[in-house]
Coordinates of C-alpha atoms and ligand atoms in Angstrom, one line a residue:
X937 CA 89.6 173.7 32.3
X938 CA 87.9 175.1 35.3
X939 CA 84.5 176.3 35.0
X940 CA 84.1 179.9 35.9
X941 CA 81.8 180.6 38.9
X942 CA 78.3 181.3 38.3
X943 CA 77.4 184.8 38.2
X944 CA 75.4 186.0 41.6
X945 CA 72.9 189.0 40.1
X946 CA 73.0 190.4 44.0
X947 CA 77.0 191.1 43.6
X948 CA 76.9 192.5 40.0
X949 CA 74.4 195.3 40.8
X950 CA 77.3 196.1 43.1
X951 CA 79.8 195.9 40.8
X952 CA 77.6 198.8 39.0
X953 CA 76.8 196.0 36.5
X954 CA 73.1 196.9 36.1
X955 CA 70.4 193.3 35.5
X956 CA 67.6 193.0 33.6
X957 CA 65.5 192.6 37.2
X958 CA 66.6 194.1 40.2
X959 CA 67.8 191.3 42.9
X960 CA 65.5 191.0 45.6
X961 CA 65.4 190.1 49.3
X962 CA 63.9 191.5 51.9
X963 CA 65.8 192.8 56.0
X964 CA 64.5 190.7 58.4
X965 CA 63.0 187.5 55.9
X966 CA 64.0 184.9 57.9
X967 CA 61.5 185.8 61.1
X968 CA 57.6 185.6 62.7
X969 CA 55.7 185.9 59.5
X970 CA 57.3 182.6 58.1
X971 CA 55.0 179.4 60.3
X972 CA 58.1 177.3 59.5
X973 CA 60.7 179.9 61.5
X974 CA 57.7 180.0 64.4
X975 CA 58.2 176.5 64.7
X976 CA 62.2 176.2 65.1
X977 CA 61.9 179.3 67.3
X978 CA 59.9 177.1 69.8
X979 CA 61.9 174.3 70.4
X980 CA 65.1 176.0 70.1
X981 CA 64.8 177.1 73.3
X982 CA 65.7 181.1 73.6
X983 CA 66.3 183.4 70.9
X984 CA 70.0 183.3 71.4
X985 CA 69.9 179.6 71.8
X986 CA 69.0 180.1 68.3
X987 CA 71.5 182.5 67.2
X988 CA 74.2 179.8 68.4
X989 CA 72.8 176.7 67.3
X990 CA 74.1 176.1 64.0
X991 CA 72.4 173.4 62.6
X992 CA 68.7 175.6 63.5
X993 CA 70.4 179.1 62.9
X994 CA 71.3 178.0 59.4
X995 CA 68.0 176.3 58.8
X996 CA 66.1 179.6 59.3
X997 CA 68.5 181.4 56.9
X998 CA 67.3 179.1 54.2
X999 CA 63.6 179.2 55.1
X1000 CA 62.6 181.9 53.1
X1001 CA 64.8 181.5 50.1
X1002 CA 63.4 178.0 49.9
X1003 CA 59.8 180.0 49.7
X1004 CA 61.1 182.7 47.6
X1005 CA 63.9 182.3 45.9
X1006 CA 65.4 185.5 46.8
X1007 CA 68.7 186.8 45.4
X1008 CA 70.6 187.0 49.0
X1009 CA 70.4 184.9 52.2
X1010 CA 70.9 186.8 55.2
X1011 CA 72.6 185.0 58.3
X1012 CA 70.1 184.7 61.2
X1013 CA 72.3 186.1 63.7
X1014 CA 71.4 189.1 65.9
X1015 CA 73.2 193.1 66.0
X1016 CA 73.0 192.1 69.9
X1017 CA 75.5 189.4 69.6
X1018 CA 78.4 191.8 70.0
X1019 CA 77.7 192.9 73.2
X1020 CA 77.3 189.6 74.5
X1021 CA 80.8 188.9 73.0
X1022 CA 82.0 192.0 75.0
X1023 CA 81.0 190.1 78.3
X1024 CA 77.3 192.0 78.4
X1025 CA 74.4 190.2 79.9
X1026 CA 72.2 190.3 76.8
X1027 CA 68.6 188.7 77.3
X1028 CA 65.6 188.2 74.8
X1029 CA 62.4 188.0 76.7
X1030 CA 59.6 187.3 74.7
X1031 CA 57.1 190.0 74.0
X1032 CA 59.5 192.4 75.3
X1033 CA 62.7 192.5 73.2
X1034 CA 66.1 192.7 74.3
X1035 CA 67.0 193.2 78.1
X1036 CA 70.7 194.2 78.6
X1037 CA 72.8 195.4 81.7
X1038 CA 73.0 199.6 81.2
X1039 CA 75.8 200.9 80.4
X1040 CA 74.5 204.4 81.4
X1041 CA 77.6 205.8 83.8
X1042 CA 81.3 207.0 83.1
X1043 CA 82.1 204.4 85.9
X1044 CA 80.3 201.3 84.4
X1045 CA 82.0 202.4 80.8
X1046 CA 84.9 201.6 83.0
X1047 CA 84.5 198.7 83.5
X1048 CA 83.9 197.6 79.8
X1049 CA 86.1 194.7 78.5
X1050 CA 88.4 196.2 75.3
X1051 CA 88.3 193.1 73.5
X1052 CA 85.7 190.7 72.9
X1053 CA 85.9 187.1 73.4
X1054 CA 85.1 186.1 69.4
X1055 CA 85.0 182.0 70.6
X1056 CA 81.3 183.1 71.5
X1057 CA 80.5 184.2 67.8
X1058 CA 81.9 181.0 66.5
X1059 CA 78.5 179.2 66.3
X1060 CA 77.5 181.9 64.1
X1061 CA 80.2 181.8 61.6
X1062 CA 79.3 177.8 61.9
X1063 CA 75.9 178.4 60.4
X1064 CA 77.8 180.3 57.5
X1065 CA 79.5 177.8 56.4
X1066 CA 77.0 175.3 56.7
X1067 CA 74.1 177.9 54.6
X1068 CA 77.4 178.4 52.3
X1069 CA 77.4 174.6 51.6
X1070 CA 73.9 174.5 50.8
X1071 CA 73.1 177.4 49.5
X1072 CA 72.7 177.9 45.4
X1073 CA 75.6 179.2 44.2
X1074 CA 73.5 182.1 41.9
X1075 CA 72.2 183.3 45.8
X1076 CA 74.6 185.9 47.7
X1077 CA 75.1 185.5 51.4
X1078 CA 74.9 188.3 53.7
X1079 CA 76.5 188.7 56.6
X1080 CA 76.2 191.7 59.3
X1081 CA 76.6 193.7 62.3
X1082 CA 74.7 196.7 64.0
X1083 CA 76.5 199.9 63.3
X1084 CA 78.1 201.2 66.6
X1085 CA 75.8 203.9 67.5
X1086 CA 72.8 201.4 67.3
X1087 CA 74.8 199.1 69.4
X1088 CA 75.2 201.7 71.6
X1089 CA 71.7 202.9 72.0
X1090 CA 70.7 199.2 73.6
X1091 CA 74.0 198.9 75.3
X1092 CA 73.5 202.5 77.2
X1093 CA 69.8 202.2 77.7
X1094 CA 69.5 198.0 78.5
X1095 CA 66.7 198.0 76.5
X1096 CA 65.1 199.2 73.4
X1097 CA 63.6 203.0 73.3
X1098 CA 61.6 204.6 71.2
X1099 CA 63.6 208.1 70.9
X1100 CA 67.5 206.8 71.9
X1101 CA 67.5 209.2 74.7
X1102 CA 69.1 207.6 77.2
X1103 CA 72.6 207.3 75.1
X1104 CA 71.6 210.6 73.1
X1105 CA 71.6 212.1 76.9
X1106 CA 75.1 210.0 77.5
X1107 CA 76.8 211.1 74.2
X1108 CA 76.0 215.1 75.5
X1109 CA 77.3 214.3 78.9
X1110 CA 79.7 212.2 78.9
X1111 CA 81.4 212.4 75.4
X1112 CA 85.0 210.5 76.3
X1113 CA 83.0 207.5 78.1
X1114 CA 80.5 207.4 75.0
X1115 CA 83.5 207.6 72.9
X1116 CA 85.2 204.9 74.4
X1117 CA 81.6 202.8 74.0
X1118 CA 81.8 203.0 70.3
X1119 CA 85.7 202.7 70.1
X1120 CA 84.9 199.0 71.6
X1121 CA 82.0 198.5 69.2
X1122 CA 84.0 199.4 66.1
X1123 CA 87.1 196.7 67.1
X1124 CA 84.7 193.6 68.0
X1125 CA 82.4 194.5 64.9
X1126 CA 85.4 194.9 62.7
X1127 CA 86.2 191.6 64.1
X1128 CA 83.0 190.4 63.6
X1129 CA 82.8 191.0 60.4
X1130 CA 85.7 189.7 58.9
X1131 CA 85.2 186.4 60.8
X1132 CA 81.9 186.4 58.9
X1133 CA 83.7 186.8 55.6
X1134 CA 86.5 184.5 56.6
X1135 CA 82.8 181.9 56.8
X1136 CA 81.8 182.8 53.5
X1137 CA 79.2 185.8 53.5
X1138 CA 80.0 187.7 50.2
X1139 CA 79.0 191.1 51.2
X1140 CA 78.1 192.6 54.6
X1141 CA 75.6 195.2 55.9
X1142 CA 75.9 197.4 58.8
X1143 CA 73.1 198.5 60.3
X1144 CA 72.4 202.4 61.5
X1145 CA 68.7 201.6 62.8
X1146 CA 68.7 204.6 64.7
X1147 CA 70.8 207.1 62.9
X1148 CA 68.1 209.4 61.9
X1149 CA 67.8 210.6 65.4
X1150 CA 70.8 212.4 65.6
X1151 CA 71.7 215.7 64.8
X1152 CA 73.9 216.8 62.0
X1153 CA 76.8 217.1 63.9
X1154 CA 76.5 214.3 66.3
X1155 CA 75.5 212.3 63.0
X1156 CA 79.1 212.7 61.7
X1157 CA 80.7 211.7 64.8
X1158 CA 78.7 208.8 66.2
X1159 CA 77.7 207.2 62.6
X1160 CA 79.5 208.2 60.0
X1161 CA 83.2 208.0 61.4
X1162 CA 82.3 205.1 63.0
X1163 CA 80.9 203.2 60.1
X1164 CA 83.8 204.4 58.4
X1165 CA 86.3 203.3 60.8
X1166 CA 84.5 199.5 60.3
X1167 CA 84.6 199.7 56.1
X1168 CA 88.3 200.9 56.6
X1169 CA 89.4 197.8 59.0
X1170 CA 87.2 195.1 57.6
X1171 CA 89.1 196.4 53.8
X1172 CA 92.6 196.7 55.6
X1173 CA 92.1 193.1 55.7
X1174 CA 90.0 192.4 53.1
X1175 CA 90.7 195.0 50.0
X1176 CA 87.8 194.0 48.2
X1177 CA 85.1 193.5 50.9
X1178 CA 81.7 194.5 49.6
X1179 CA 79.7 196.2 52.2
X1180 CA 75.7 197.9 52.2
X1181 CA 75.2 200.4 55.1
X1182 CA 71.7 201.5 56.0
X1183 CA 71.7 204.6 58.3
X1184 CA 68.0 204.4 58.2
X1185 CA 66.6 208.4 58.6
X1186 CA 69.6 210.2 57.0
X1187 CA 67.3 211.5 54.5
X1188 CA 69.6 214.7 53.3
X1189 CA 72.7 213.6 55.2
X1190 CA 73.0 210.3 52.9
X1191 CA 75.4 211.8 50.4
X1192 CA 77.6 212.6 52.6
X1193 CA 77.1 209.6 54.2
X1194 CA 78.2 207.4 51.3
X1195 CA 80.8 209.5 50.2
X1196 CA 82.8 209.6 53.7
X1197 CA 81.9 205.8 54.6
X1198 CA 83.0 204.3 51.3
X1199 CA 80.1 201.9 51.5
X1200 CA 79.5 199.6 47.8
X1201 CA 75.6 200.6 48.5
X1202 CA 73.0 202.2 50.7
X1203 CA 69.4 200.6 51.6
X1204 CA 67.2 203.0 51.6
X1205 CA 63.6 203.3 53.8
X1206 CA 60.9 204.7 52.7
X1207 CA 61.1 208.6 53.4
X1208 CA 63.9 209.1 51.1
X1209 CA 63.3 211.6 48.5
X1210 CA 63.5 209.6 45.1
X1211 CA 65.4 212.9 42.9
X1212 CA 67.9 213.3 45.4
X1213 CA 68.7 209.8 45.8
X1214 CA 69.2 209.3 42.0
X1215 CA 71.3 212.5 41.2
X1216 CA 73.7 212.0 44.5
X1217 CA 73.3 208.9 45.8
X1218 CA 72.7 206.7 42.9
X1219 CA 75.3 208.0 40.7
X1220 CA 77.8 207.2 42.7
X1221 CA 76.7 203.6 44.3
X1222 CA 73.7 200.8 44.5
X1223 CA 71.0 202.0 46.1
X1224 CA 68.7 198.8 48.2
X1225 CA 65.0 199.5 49.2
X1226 CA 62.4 201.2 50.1
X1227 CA 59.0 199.7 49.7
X1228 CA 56.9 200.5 53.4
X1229 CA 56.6 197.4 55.0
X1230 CA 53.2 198.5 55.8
X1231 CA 52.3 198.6 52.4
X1232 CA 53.4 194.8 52.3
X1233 CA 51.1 194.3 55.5
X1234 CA 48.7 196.2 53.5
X1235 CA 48.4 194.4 49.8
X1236 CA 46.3 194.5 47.1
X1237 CA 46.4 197.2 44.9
X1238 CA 48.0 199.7 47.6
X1239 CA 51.1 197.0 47.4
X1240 CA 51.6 196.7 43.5
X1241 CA 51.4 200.5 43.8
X1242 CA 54.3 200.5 46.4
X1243 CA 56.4 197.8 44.0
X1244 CA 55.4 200.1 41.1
X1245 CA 56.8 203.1 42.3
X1246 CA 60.2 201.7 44.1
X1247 CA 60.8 200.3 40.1
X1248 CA 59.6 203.8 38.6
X1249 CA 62.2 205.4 41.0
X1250 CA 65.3 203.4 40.9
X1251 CA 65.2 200.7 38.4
X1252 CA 66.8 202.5 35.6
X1253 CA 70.0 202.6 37.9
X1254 CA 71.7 199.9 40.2
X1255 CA 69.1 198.8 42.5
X1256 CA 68.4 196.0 44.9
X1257 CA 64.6 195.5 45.6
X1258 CA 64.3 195.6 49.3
X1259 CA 62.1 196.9 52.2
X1260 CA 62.6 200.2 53.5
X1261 CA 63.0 198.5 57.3
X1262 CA 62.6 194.9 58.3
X1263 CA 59.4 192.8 57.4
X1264 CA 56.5 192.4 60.4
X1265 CA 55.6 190.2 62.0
X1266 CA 51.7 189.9 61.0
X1267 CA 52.4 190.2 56.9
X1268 CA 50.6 187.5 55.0
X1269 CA 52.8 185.2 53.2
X1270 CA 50.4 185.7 50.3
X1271 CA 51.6 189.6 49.8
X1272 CA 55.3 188.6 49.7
X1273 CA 54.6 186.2 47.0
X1274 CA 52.7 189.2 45.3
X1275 CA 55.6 191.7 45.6
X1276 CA 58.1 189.1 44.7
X1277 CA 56.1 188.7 41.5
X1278 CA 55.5 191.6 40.4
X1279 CA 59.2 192.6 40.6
X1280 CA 59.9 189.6 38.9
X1281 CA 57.8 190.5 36.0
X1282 CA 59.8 193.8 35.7
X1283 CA 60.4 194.4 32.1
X1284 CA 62.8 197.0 32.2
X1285 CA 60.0 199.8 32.0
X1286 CA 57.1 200.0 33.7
Ligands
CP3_2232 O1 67.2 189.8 58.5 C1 67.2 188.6 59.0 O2 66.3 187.8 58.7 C2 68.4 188.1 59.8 C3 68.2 188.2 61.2 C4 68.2 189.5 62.0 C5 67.6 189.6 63.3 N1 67.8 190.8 63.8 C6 66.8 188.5 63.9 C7 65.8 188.8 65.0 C8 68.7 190.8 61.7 C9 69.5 191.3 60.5 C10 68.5 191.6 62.9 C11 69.0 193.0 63.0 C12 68.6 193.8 64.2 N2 68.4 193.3 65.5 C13 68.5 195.2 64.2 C14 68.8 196.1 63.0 C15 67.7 196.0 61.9 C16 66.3 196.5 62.3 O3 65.4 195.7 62.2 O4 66.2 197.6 62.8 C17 68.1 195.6 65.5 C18 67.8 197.0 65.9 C19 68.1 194.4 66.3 C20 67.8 194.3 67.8 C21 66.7 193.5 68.1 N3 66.6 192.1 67.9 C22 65.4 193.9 68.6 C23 65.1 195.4 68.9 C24 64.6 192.8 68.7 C25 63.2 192.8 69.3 C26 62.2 193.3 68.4 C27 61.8 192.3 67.4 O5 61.9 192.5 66.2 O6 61.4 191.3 67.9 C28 65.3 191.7 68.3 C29 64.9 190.3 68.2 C30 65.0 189.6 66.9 N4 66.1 189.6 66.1 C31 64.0 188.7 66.3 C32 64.5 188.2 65.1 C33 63.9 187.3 64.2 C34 62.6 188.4 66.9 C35 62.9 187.5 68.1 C36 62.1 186.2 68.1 O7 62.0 185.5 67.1 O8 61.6 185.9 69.2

């Protein structure tokens, strides 16, 4: 007889099958706060040196469940990773972020390859099977890309901005060339993804960083249809894909959001309204989030607050314990232990 395979908490809550304790992880817990990923990061050379070294890519991954013994692993990978696949010069300078060549005329869309070359990416879905092989088989594995508009916003601007103007500005201009941007994204991520699946992630996420910027309107078109254009393609293949999208900002658009994407579940950040989330969001799939990462920064009694009232909100439905955004940089190791026990000692009530 063949044993059946052991149950992964992470995947039941998105099967709707609701656990005594939410699962747990946190978006960006393999990173600077943890001395052990500091120390990889420095010999390994540049960040994407990283990305692509198996061996070290797949060690960071682990680093933090071996410290907290989360429900899900995320693959350290980056969302930048496609457009260097596309042919894109994509640089990580320290202290600075990501440096790409702008994309930021109809001419230079132009010149933009169709397809990407996926033989780049291949050291990524290396470390995924290697964390696979390792990993407890009770832990979920993530795998992910950047949603397209996100993509896009680097990919127009070359760098990081703190309003998306420069591809807001494109998208208003130059609607067919912006079109043709995200067209490209959705194929390589679609790719992407199921490559990533094909390696052994059980459930992907797609990130919408920068959705909340947009406009009603322009939040349909360059987020939503997207996003919905990748769940489609990865499930053409893949019927049964599970997949989280976090259009972070939505706030009221979320229902709509879920309902047109088809997405399994929806991480949450911090500004979401917690009644509105239950009665239209909640009802229909998992929620993931929303504690403040400044409140985990913060700690003491301000942080068992913060766990408190994600648990209050969303525990009585299918929830996955999560940040509302990715984890800083300076947060003491000591308040992530805290958190992680406190939802831990969740007894079903508060
Ligand atoms: O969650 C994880 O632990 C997996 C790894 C992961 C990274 N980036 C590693 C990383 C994931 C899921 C991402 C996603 C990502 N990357 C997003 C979407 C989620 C979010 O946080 O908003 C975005 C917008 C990016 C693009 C990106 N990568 C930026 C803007 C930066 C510079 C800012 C920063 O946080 O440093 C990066 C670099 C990056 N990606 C680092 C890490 C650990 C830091 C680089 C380093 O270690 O030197």
């Amino acid at each position: 007889m063949t044993q059946a395979p052991p149950v992964k908490p992470f995947l039941e809550v998105l099967a709707g099958r609701l656990q005594p304790v939410p699962p747990l992880w946190m978006m960006r817990q393999a990173g600077r706060y943890l001395p052990e990923y500091r120390e990889v990061r420095a010999k390994a050379g540049g960040f994407l040196d990283l990305c692509f070294t198996p061996e070290l890519a797949a060690e960071v991954t682990l680093q933090p469940i071996r410290r907290f013994n989360f429900d899900a692993a995320i693959i350290f990978s980056d969302i930048l990773v496609v457009p260097h696949a596309l042919g894109r010069d994509v640089r990580f300078e320290v202290g600075e972020g990501p440096r790409l060549d702008p994309l930021d005329t109809p001419d230079k869309v132009g010149t933009l390859a169709s397809t990407g070359d996926f033989t780049k990416l291949e050291p990524v879905f290396e470390a995924l099977r290697r964390v696979r092989r390792e990993l407890d088989p009770k832990i979920a594995l993530i795998g992910f890309c950047g949603a397209p508009w996100t993509v896009a916003t680097y990919m127009v601007a070359g760098h990081g901005t703190p309003d998306q103007a420069p591809a807001r500005m494109m998208a208003y201009r130059h609607p067919e060339a912006f079109a043709q941007i995200i067209d490209t994204i959705v194929e390589s991520s679609i790719q992407y993804l199921l490559g990533q699946l094909a390696a052994g992630a059980d459930v992907l996420q797609i990130f919408d960083t920068w959705a909340g910027v947009l406009p009603p309107r322009e939040f349909q078109r360059w987020s939503v249809e997207p996003t919905m254009r990748i769940v489609q393609g990865v499930r053409r293949q893949v019927p049964d894909a599970k997949i989280i999208g976090f259009p972070r900002g939505a706030g009221a658009l979320l229902p709509g959001y879920v309902e047109a994407t088809g997405v399994d579940a929806v991480s949450i950040d911090w500004t979401a309204e917690p009644s509105l989330i239950r009665e239209k969001v909640q009802s229909r799939v998992a929620v993931q989030g929303n504690l403040d990462p400044l409140v985990l920064i913060t700690g003491g009694d301000a942080l068992d607050r913060g766990v408190d009232d994600v648990l209050v909100n969303f525990a009585g439905g299918r929830l996955i314990f999560n940040l509302g955004h990715g984890i800083q940089p300076e947060t003491p190791i000591a308040h992530v232990e805290q958190m992680v026990k406190r939802v831990r000692a969740y007894k079903g009530s508060l």
